[in-house]
């Protein structure tokens, strides 16, 4: 009993280190020794003070006594040396704790997670590091295996796998696709939080919500929760304000390309920098980055089936339609503006949050190489960038207690767009009204009227 | 409200006006922020510059039921390199008194045995502890001055985070805080560290007596460990 109390007390001393979320006690060992002779005591005292070993019991070398328990924590790099020294002096020992870090992990509840796996309920109202998002994806696939498959998209610069979730009701007819990606910019943490929330909402309400069920009978949802994985991890571990990916330039003097300037849409023409230290560095060429290529190649392959592309960012409270690289409006500008306004109105209903709708060239700033512009240019009719809360009060550091309201209101906007997609592109007899087909049908009716008169 | 086409996005001018209003009316217990842009008009004035006439609806972040209307004019000078934009505004109605909260913060700071030192406000998860809330507001209010003095038609600056703050004891009645704040410039997307010295006492406006841009670490990390 004293032993376990002692361990708990000693672990208590370790907790401040644990809160930094860095592994400080990985493969450290705690040895149990009962010195038998005064000479052994002397040697142990010397060993502890020379190597500055962490005494758990007693607390100072002077108190080491023959016949009394001695517990020392030996840092991993010193384990071999210490054991060798003990062997040489014929001091017997027992390994009490083979890996201190493992024990800390088990006994100290981590504020941010491991009991937040799906069994006890994943906590959607907290920000999660990448490791947990990977686990969440695997778990979601397990829990909703009849609807969800985790699919491999490609690898990041630092060789991490990029996965998207395919939410699809099995069917023998080909389905149209809505694509949503989050986390293209590392510091915009509310974005991956929204993708996770969105997936959860769809899946948890699939059985009870007929609209969702009907929707999924005819459309697939593809969700990429974190596009810029390396950058996201970097923003957790090193620089909270990091934006770009982590590919090096100039022999490692300079890191990162702005992935949302790296797509092949008027690449490099406006609103970018060719200086690799800039936060809007567009890369060495269009699609120079593995993350961009992974997404672009996939979307290119599937473009005839993708009817809607949504990319989620923060902050600014905006729904941006194409284009950023030119003020020339897209061919279906009216449709894009109408649907965008409808979505913003639905969003505002929830908590009164105001969103502005329009092309960035008018309401924000010019920029080229964005994913939204590129997807529209290759033929995907409804392409939007969402800039979520807020407008600068907290900016990138949106408090976790705003995750829920932000996600709830944004969900309404996305559902509005989904409803429109269903009506216009899926339901039987739907005619896709573009300005050209409208013009054509007008011409035909005029000709008919004329010939018949 | 449909935004008029203009060479500077209207929201950029509105954000600048908002910052100046917040600077002139704010303190550790009050910070106004833009709730809604109710009206806007832009005018190109030959040989002078580009001017906006704005109607703003503002709310108090600490008391969101409390809204106030404001008219503002923002003039971006022609050849805008060296002079800050002109910002004028008129508030409709009165703002509630923050005397009690101001006094409480002031007394607490003056009576600290050791000068306050703090970092990363808000933290990575957006959290600000209640004791540091007034300091966060003070920095946000004060940054309006730095932002205003460094704004052009092509920049839109926001306070991203307080990287470091140190209280400096003074023999006069002012509280002094030396900040290093991170400003986010929305057009270049850069994060710029900026030193600023802020003075304040109850009943007074927030004053920035010194401010200086820091250089960014070459690898791109804005001075973080």
XYZ file of C-alpha atoms in Angstrom:
678
model
C 0.000 0.000 0.000
C 2.828 2.358 0.877
C 4.484 1.392 -2.361
C 1.481 2.398 -4.429
C 1.030 5.599 -2.412
C 4.667 6.350 -2.982
C 4.303 5.762 -6.670
C 1.230 7.976 -6.831
C 3.021 10.695 -4.869
C 6.021 10.497 -7.165
C 3.796 10.526 -10.212
C 2.125 13.598 -8.754
C 5.478 15.308 -9.009
C 5.624 14.402 -12.683
C 2.260 15.854 -13.631
C 3.381 19.429 -14.444
C 5.678 17.938 -17.040
C 2.871 15.875 -18.466
C 0.662 18.881 -19.078
C 3.065 20.093 -21.738
C 1.978 17.047 -23.782
C 5.605 16.196 -24.539
C 6.937 12.711 -23.774
C 9.483 13.338 -21.037
C 9.553 9.966 -19.304
C 9.522 7.697 -22.302
C 11.251 4.381 -21.390
C 12.561 5.730 -18.092
C 12.732 2.938 -15.505
C 12.237 2.849 -11.765
C 14.544 0.415 -10.002
C 13.940 -1.156 -6.613
C 17.087 -1.871 -4.618
C 17.670 -2.987 -1.031
C 21.324 -2.218 -0.253
C 22.835 -4.873 1.989
C 26.109 -3.362 3.159
C 27.478 0.049 4.044
C 29.763 -0.143 0.999
C 26.769 -0.675 -1.245
C 25.061 2.323 0.379
C 28.123 4.470 -0.307
C 28.283 3.389 -3.921
C 24.595 4.072 -4.429
C 24.911 7.519 -2.848
C 27.791 8.293 -5.194
C 25.900 7.000 -8.224
C 22.791 9.051 -7.416
C 24.640 12.282 -6.828
C 27.043 11.933 -9.753
C 24.374 11.072 -12.293
C 21.782 13.339 -10.631
C 19.303 10.487 -10.532
C 15.754 11.158 -9.426
C 15.280 9.616 -5.996
C 11.739 8.539 -5.272
C 12.480 6.872 -1.978
C 14.173 8.175 0.051
C 14.257 11.703 -1.291
C 17.915 12.480 -0.711
C 21.066 10.336 -1.079
C 22.010 10.941 2.570
C 18.950 8.996 3.664
C 19.840 5.829 1.757
C 20.174 3.121 4.412
C 21.213 -0.520 4.371
C 18.237 -2.823 4.686
C 15.784 -0.087 3.539
C 13.944 0.156 0.216
C 15.517 2.372 -2.391
C 13.548 3.497 -5.459
C 15.322 5.447 -8.181
C 13.971 6.747 -11.497
C 16.629 6.293 -14.145
C 16.292 8.290 -17.363
C 16.188 6.037 -20.433
C 19.629 7.016 -21.804
C 21.262 6.105 -18.482
C 19.514 2.807 -17.823
C 22.237 0.611 -19.290
C 25.049 2.453 -17.551
C 23.354 2.349 -14.148
C 22.527 -1.361 -14.401
C 26.084 -2.108 -15.449
C 27.388 -0.203 -12.451
C 25.064 -2.088 -10.106
C 26.149 -5.408 -11.607
C 29.789 -4.491 -11.181
C 29.221 -3.830 -7.484
C 27.087 -6.957 -7.112
C 24.089 -4.875 -6.069
C 20.904 -6.678 -6.933
C 17.958 -4.739 -8.243
C 14.464 -5.261 -9.566
C 12.743 -3.207 -12.265
C 9.695 -1.762 -10.521
C 8.423 0.305 -13.445
C 9.727 -0.612 -16.922
C 8.309 2.525 -18.636
C 7.324 5.502 -16.526
C 5.623 7.297 -19.425
C 3.233 4.397 -19.943
C 2.198 4.543 -16.321
C 1.726 8.297 -16.441
C -0.469 7.926 -19.525
C -2.633 5.363 -17.819
C -3.025 7.028 -14.480
C -3.219 10.730 -15.328
C -6.444 11.713 -17.089
C -5.405 13.767 -20.115
C -7.448 16.962 -20.273
C -7.718 16.806 -23.971
C -8.476 13.298 -24.710
C -7.817 9.680 -24.694
C -11.040 8.947 -22.887
C -12.669 11.129 -25.476
C -12.654 8.315 -28.009
C -16.025 7.368 -29.318
C -16.788 4.851 -26.581
C -17.288 7.549 -23.964
C -18.147 10.063 -26.653
C -15.630 12.004 -28.722
C -15.641 15.578 -27.531
C -16.608 17.653 -30.559
C -16.515 20.872 -28.534
C -12.758 20.764 -28.096
C -9.885 21.188 -30.506
C -8.075 17.926 -31.251
C -4.479 17.274 -32.271
C -3.845 15.312 -35.463
C -3.165 12.027 -33.682
C -6.666 12.111 -32.227
C -8.222 13.076 -35.547
C -6.601 10.029 -37.177
C -8.020 7.836 -34.382
C -11.407 9.490 -34.741
C -11.533 8.728 -38.473
C -10.751 5.067 -37.897
C -13.341 4.899 -35.151
C -16.014 6.604 -37.248
C -15.450 4.092 -40.003
C -15.865 1.284 -37.482
C -18.987 2.721 -35.893
C -20.725 3.514 -39.189
C -19.214 0.883 -41.421
C -22.339 0.548 -43.556
C -22.015 4.185 -44.638
C -18.442 5.326 -44.150
C -15.144 4.320 -45.677
C -11.844 5.967 -44.914
C -10.027 6.510 -48.199
C -6.400 7.289 -48.890
C -5.753 10.430 -50.909
C -1.981 10.839 -50.842
C 0.894 11.787 -48.571
C 2.059 15.092 -47.180
C 5.551 16.506 -47.561
C 6.541 14.945 -44.234
C 5.128 11.618 -45.451
C 1.944 11.580 -43.445
C -1.112 9.861 -44.945
C -3.996 12.054 -46.093
C -7.374 10.409 -45.589
C -10.864 11.526 -46.512
C -14.138 10.010 -45.329
C -16.512 8.798 -47.991
C -20.089 8.873 -46.712
C -22.080 6.878 -49.163
C -25.153 4.708 -49.056
C -24.441 1.595 -51.060
C -26.291 1.651 -54.361
C -25.929 0.395 -57.907
C -26.540 3.775 -59.503
C -23.690 6.274 -59.975
C -23.843 9.137 -57.513
C -23.069 12.823 -57.664
C -20.600 14.099 -55.092
C -20.299 16.983 -52.657
C -16.711 17.515 -51.529
C -15.711 19.379 -48.372
C -12.169 19.985 -47.157
C -10.966 21.634 -43.946
C -7.651 22.728 -42.545
C -5.853 23.918 -45.673
C -4.372 26.632 -43.434
C -2.816 25.266 -40.271
C -3.778 27.978 -37.751
C -7.496 27.939 -38.628
C -8.380 25.348 -35.996
C -12.154 25.919 -36.110
C -12.082 24.541 -39.661
C -11.126 20.891 -38.916
C -13.415 21.144 -35.891
C -16.280 21.906 -38.281
C -15.501 18.996 -40.600
C -15.606 16.620 -37.641
C -18.855 18.172 -36.406
C -20.401 17.916 -39.870
C -19.580 14.220 -40.188
C -20.965 13.563 -36.725
C -24.222 15.405 -37.468
C -24.832 13.569 -40.710
C -24.078 10.152 -39.260
C -25.831 10.563 -35.913
C -29.004 11.859 -37.575
C -28.972 9.596 -40.601
C -31.521 7.204 -39.139
C -33.911 9.822 -37.770
C -33.665 12.505 -40.442
C -35.493 11.564 -43.666
C -33.947 14.477 -45.534
C -30.434 13.235 -44.832
C -31.399 9.697 -45.749
C -32.983 10.770 -49.014
C -29.998 12.937 -49.730
C -27.543 10.113 -49.176
C -29.550 7.799 -51.375
C -28.623 10.022 -54.269
C -25.457 11.871 -53.324
C -22.153 11.016 -51.751
C -20.363 13.239 -49.237
C -16.583 13.270 -49.300
C -14.999 14.991 -46.289
C -11.289 15.706 -45.846
C -10.969 16.814 -42.198
C -7.384 18.096 -42.406
C -5.736 18.883 -45.731
C -2.541 20.511 -44.435
C -1.632 17.869 -41.866
C 2.046 18.800 -41.447
C 1.152 22.446 -40.914
C -1.619 21.592 -38.466
C 0.743 19.504 -36.359
C 3.313 22.316 -36.495
C 0.698 24.763 -35.193
C 0.054 22.470 -32.232
C 3.682 21.768 -31.396
C 5.690 24.794 -32.403
C 3.993 27.864 -33.836
C 0.293 28.407 -33.243
C 0.202 31.074 -35.971
C 1.620 28.861 -38.737
C -0.356 28.955 -42.003
C 1.461 27.122 -44.766
C 2.638 23.547 -45.285
C 6.138 22.462 -44.220
C 8.077 21.968 -47.412
C 11.551 23.548 -47.258
C 13.089 25.993 -49.697
C 16.500 27.605 -50.082
C 18.275 24.654 -48.479
C 16.053 24.691 -45.425
C 16.323 28.409 -44.747
C 12.699 28.930 -45.510
C 9.629 26.755 -44.922
C 6.181 26.396 -46.316
C 3.986 27.099 -49.320
C 0.528 28.641 -48.991
C -1.516 25.728 -50.303
C -4.387 28.051 -51.165
C -2.155 29.924 -53.596
C -0.728 26.744 -55.085
C -3.591 25.518 -57.265
C -3.572 25.888 -61.018
C -5.975 28.829 -61.241
C -4.142 31.816 -62.738
C -1.282 30.617 -60.548
C 1.220 33.254 -59.503
C -0.634 36.178 -61.045
C -1.980 38.243 -58.155
C -2.158 38.359 -54.378
C 0.859 36.091 -53.953
C 4.543 36.306 -53.158
C 7.489 34.544 -54.753
C 9.459 35.006 -51.546
C 9.440 31.712 -49.659
C 9.387 33.503 -46.287
C 6.029 35.077 -47.125
C 2.825 33.653 -45.744
C 1.323 33.810 -49.243
C 4.261 32.160 -51.010
C 2.650 30.348 -53.920
C 5.275 27.616 -54.300
C 7.729 26.874 -57.084
C 4.932 26.220 -59.557
C 1.244 25.298 -59.736
C 0.589 22.094 -57.778
C 4.231 22.000 -56.651
C 3.143 20.704 -53.242
C 2.248 17.050 -52.581
C -0.832 18.076 -50.610
C -2.139 20.188 -53.502
C -1.409 17.430 -55.994
C -3.171 14.797 -53.895
C -6.374 16.838 -53.797
C -6.186 18.178 -57.350
C -5.511 14.816 -58.966
C -8.438 13.241 -57.134
C -10.870 16.038 -57.937
C -9.740 16.112 -61.566
C -10.501 12.380 -61.867
C -13.929 12.739 -60.326
C -14.861 16.142 -61.683
C -17.767 14.996 -63.822
C -19.470 13.668 -60.689
C -18.646 16.516 -58.303
C -21.402 19.134 -58.251
C -20.307 21.097 -55.224
C -16.916 21.967 -53.728
C -16.723 23.512 -50.245
C -13.476 24.548 -48.584
C -13.571 25.713 -44.967
C -11.338 28.437 -43.517
C -11.352 31.069 -40.797
C -11.753 33.886 -39.951
C -13.982 36.613 -41.396
C -17.575 35.377 -41.549
C -17.708 35.204 -45.326
C -19.107 32.947 -48.022
C -16.775 33.512 -50.965
C -17.749 32.617 -54.514
C -15.362 32.542 -57.499
C -13.116 34.333 -58.456
C -10.286 35.884 -56.500
C -7.945 36.223 -59.429
C -10.189 38.334 -61.642
C -13.229 40.591 -61.327
C -14.786 38.934 -64.380
C -17.791 37.074 -62.922
C -18.210 33.299 -63.315
C -20.776 32.053 -65.846
C -23.274 31.060 -63.153
C -22.680 34.084 -60.951
C -26.362 34.678 -60.306
C -26.869 31.129 -59.106
C -23.761 31.277 -56.927
C -24.816 34.561 -55.326
C -28.417 33.449 -54.786
C -27.472 30.162 -53.151
C -24.767 31.883 -51.109
C -27.215 34.513 -49.833
C -29.715 31.823 -48.935
C -27.056 29.973 -47.001
C -25.990 33.133 -45.151
C -29.616 33.885 -44.266
C -30.119 30.383 -42.854
C -26.912 30.735 -40.842
C -28.016 34.066 -39.399
C -31.288 32.605 -38.129
C -29.512 30.575 -35.488
C -27.557 33.120 -33.441
C -27.710 36.328 -35.457
C -24.223 35.914 -36.891
C -23.744 38.029 -40.013
C -21.928 36.631 -43.027
C -21.108 38.534 -46.209
C -21.417 36.824 -49.599
C -19.489 37.511 -52.775
C -16.249 37.067 -54.686
C -13.024 37.885 -52.835
C -11.978 40.260 -55.594
C -14.834 42.512 -54.422
C -15.137 41.947 -50.689
C -11.747 40.778 -49.518
C -8.614 40.932 -51.640
C -7.395 39.595 -54.937
C -5.634 36.268 -54.893
C -4.756 33.589 -57.413
C -4.151 29.870 -57.074
C -7.044 29.187 -54.705
C -8.657 25.762 -54.634
C -12.141 27.265 -54.981
C -11.235 29.123 -58.176
C -9.562 26.052 -59.636
C -12.485 23.704 -58.982
C -14.886 26.130 -60.622
C -12.573 26.610 -63.595
C -12.496 22.861 -64.279
C -16.282 22.767 -64.315
C -17.604 22.264 -60.787
C -20.581 24.622 -60.731
C -20.981 25.379 -57.017
C -17.654 26.264 -55.431
C -17.464 28.170 -52.173
C -14.919 29.153 -49.566
C -16.354 29.541 -46.075
C -14.525 31.842 -43.673
C -15.961 30.947 -40.262
C -16.124 32.957 -37.006
C -15.112 35.487 -35.922
C -14.268 38.874 -37.416
C -11.156 39.604 -35.386
C -12.060 39.627 -31.693
C -10.272 36.295 -31.241
C -9.394 35.634 -34.873
C -7.569 32.335 -35.228
C -7.734 31.745 -31.468
C -11.491 31.162 -31.417
C -12.359 29.948 -27.910
C -13.399 26.318 -27.680
C -16.714 27.366 -26.161
C -17.589 28.865 -29.550
C -17.036 25.612 -31.420
C -20.599 24.441 -30.864
C -22.460 27.615 -31.883
C -20.134 28.148 -34.856
C -20.640 24.592 -36.066
C -24.409 24.656 -35.489
C -24.927 27.820 -37.515
C -22.514 26.764 -40.261
C -24.304 23.419 -40.483
C -27.490 25.280 -41.423
C -25.674 27.082 -44.229
C -24.174 23.870 -45.594
C -27.530 22.074 -45.365
C -29.097 24.885 -47.409
C -26.499 24.351 -50.120
C -27.020 20.593 -49.950
C -30.786 21.057 -50.339
C -30.235 23.245 -53.367
C -27.861 20.724 -54.905
C -30.438 17.997 -54.391
C -33.254 20.029 -55.938
C -31.307 21.312 -58.883
C -28.984 18.496 -59.797
C -30.585 15.333 -58.538
C -34.350 15.308 -58.324
C -36.222 13.876 -61.305
C -37.016 16.279 -64.088
C -34.661 18.899 -62.747
C -33.389 21.118 -65.491
C -30.095 22.757 -64.756
C -30.704 26.419 -65.506
C -27.610 28.177 -66.596
C -27.755 31.443 -68.485
C -26.909 29.616 -71.704
C -29.594 26.950 -71.457
C -32.085 29.614 -70.428
C -31.127 31.605 -73.499
C -31.416 28.547 -75.690
C -34.873 27.591 -74.445
C -35.963 31.196 -74.897
C -34.717 31.188 -78.492
C -36.437 27.923 -79.245
C -39.755 29.147 -77.843
C -39.481 32.383 -79.839
C -38.780 30.468 -83.050
C -41.675 28.124 -82.364
C -44.033 31.003 -81.653
C -42.899 32.747 -84.815
C -43.278 29.701 -87.035
C -46.641 28.908 -85.559
C -48.046 32.391 -85.976
C -27.025 45.556 -47.395
C -25.414 45.560 -50.790
C -21.869 46.799 -50.671
C -20.959 49.472 -53.201
C -18.098 48.561 -55.515
C -14.971 50.421 -54.492
C -11.281 50.047 -54.895
C -10.890 49.398 -51.180
C -13.284 46.819 -49.743
C -15.767 48.617 -47.507
C -15.239 46.129 -44.705
C -11.602 47.184 -44.543
C -12.561 50.812 -43.872
C -15.223 49.688 -41.402
C -12.692 47.588 -39.472
C -10.366 50.584 -39.224
C -13.173 52.835 -37.982
C -14.203 50.166 -35.478
C -10.650 50.046 -34.108
C -10.487 53.804 -33.609
C -13.888 53.914 -31.902
C -12.771 51.084 -29.641
C -9.535 52.943 -28.865
C -11.292 56.155 -27.865
C -14.072 54.577 -25.833
C -12.418 51.470 -24.452
C -10.591 50.306 -21.386
C -10.076 47.196 -19.284
C -13.843 46.961 -18.738
C -15.181 48.010 -22.135
C -14.432 47.157 -25.748
C -16.815 47.995 -28.567
C -16.926 45.879 -31.659
C -18.757 46.058 -34.976
C -22.030 44.169 -34.962
C -23.363 45.276 -38.331
C -22.419 47.688 -41.101
C -25.688 49.514 -41.733
C -24.660 51.851 -44.541
C -21.654 52.793 -46.622
C -20.735 55.263 -49.342
C -17.383 55.798 -50.989
C -16.045 58.939 -52.644
C -12.947 59.540 -54.699
C -11.789 63.070 -53.830
C -9.479 64.459 -56.520
C -5.994 65.317 -55.237
C -6.969 64.345 -51.712
C -7.751 60.687 -51.400
C -10.440 58.053 -51.037
C -13.166 58.636 -48.460
C -15.765 56.393 -46.843
C -18.928 57.457 -45.064
C -20.055 54.681 -42.774
C -22.998 53.836 -40.543
C -21.975 51.337 -37.923
C -23.870 49.396 -35.287
C -21.537 48.503 -32.434
C -21.898 46.271 -29.398
C -20.000 45.983 -26.123
C -18.229 42.625 -25.976
C -18.896 42.429 -22.232
C -22.547 43.348 -22.551
C -23.856 42.238 -25.925
C -27.353 43.564 -25.274
C -25.843 46.994 -25.221
C -25.719 48.327 -28.795
C -24.848 51.783 -30.003
C -25.038 53.469 -33.397
C -22.178 55.409 -34.869
C -21.422 57.408 -37.996
C -17.821 57.488 -39.145
C -15.674 58.942 -41.915
C -12.463 57.308 -43.056
C -10.123 59.113 -45.433
C -7.227 57.258 -47.024
C -4.806 59.949 -48.151
C -3.519 60.058 -51.686
C 0.055 58.767 -51.824
C -0.673 57.024 -48.620
C 2.791 55.982 -47.513
C 3.462 58.295 -44.611
C 0.260 59.490 -43.103
C -2.267 57.470 -41.209
C -5.830 57.568 -42.536
C -8.094 60.236 -41.016
C -10.833 58.735 -38.909
C -13.682 60.761 -37.408
C -16.749 59.397 -35.685
C -19.842 60.352 -33.712
C -21.529 58.023 -31.277
C -25.258 58.201 -30.716
C -26.218 58.053 -27.101
C -24.266 57.387 -23.951
C -22.160 54.471 -22.900
C -22.677 52.841 -19.499
C -20.230 53.687 -16.771
C -17.478 51.165 -16.040
C -16.239 52.991 -12.950
C -16.570 50.079 -10.573
C -14.847 47.504 -12.757
C -12.135 50.006 -13.707
C -11.462 50.795 -10.073
C -11.297 47.116 -9.159
C -8.768 46.358 -11.899
C -6.710 49.440 -11.052
C -6.507 48.636 -7.343
C -5.666 45.003 -8.010
C -2.795 45.917 -10.349
C -1.406 48.637 -8.056
C -1.418 46.348 -5.049
C 0.434 43.426 -6.651
C 3.637 42.718 -4.768
C 5.408 41.516 -7.877
C 4.706 43.174 -11.209
C 2.461 41.082 -13.420
C 4.068 39.091 -16.227
C 2.065 36.915 -18.598
C 2.265 35.243 -22.016
C 0.083 33.939 -24.798
C -3.229 35.613 -24.167
C -5.487 34.040 -25.352
C -3.832 30.627 -25.238
C -3.803 28.256 -28.224
C -7.374 27.198 -27.479
C -8.690 30.756 -27.292
C -8.937 30.702 -23.523
C -8.376 33.820 -21.399
C -8.440 33.346 -17.633
C -10.859 35.684 -15.832
C -8.059 37.576 -14.025
C -6.383 38.353 -17.336
C -9.571 39.331 -19.163
C -9.209 43.088 -18.426
C -5.626 43.001 -19.666
C -6.734 41.297 -22.875
C -9.301 44.028 -23.446
C -6.754 46.725 -22.666
C -4.352 45.312 -25.275
C -7.128 44.982 -27.831
C -8.230 48.578 -27.234
C -4.655 49.899 -27.361
C -3.711 47.943 -30.476
C -6.262 50.119 -32.281
C -3.737 52.944 -32.081
C -0.878 50.908 -33.535
C -3.164 49.554 -36.236
C -4.512 52.979 -37.136
C -1.054 54.523 -37.365
C 0.084 51.726 -39.668
C -2.963 51.244 -41.881
C -3.064 51.855 -45.612
C -5.569 51.108 -48.367
C -3.810 47.778 -48.851
C -3.590 46.517 -45.306
C -6.060 45.252 -42.732
C -4.569 44.596 -39.327
C -6.115 42.745 -36.395
C -4.782 41.801 -32.986
C -4.014 38.049 -33.108
C -2.550 37.428 -29.658
C -0.676 38.996 -26.767
C 2.669 37.241 -26.953
C 4.060 38.825 -23.784
C 3.047 41.460 -21.239
C 4.971 42.962 -18.373
C 3.659 45.445 -15.861
C 5.991 48.344 -15.050
C 5.611 50.040 -11.676
C 5.351 53.808 -11.837
C 5.584 56.559 -9.249
C 2.701 58.538 -10.784
C -0.917 57.361 -10.860
C -0.745 55.541 -14.214
C -0.653 51.815 -14.775
C 1.983 50.877 -17.347
C 2.088 47.674 -19.351
C 4.757 46.803 -21.893
C 3.279 44.471 -24.470
C 4.582 42.423 -27.342
C 1.506 41.733 -29.427
C 1.121 39.714 -32.602
C -0.773 41.559 -35.303
C -2.333 39.658 -38.190
C -2.206 41.491 -41.506
C -5.056 40.041 -43.557
C -3.863 40.913 -47.057
C -0.334 39.499 -46.799
C -1.480 37.059 -44.091
C 1.646 37.914 -42.110
C 1.884 37.757 -38.336
C 3.860 40.751 -37.145
C 5.219 41.096 -33.613
C 4.874 44.620 -32.267
C 6.050 46.200 -29.025
C 3.750 48.717 -27.409
C 3.779 50.617 -24.139
C 0.315 51.329 -22.751
C -0.636 53.772 -20.002
C -4.017 54.030 -18.298
C -5.791 55.050 -15.146
C -9.526 55.056 -14.320
C -11.488 57.810 -16.033
C -8.801 58.251 -18.645
C -8.403 57.140 -22.259
C -6.039 54.322 -23.088
C -2.723 55.794 -24.269
C -0.002 54.175 -26.349
C 3.169 56.096 -25.599
C 5.593 53.996 -27.576
C 5.278 51.377 -30.288
C 7.789 49.606 -32.454
C 7.611 46.806 -34.969
C 9.817 43.795 -34.177
C 11.589 41.780 -36.804
C 10.199 38.395 -37.651
C 12.341 35.301 -37.200
C 13.771 34.325 -40.624
C 12.461 30.744 -40.570
C 8.988 32.156 -40.499
C 8.126 31.408 -36.884
C 7.093 34.698 -35.343
C 9.479 34.626 -32.425
C 8.097 31.527 -30.753
C 10.303 29.041 -28.871
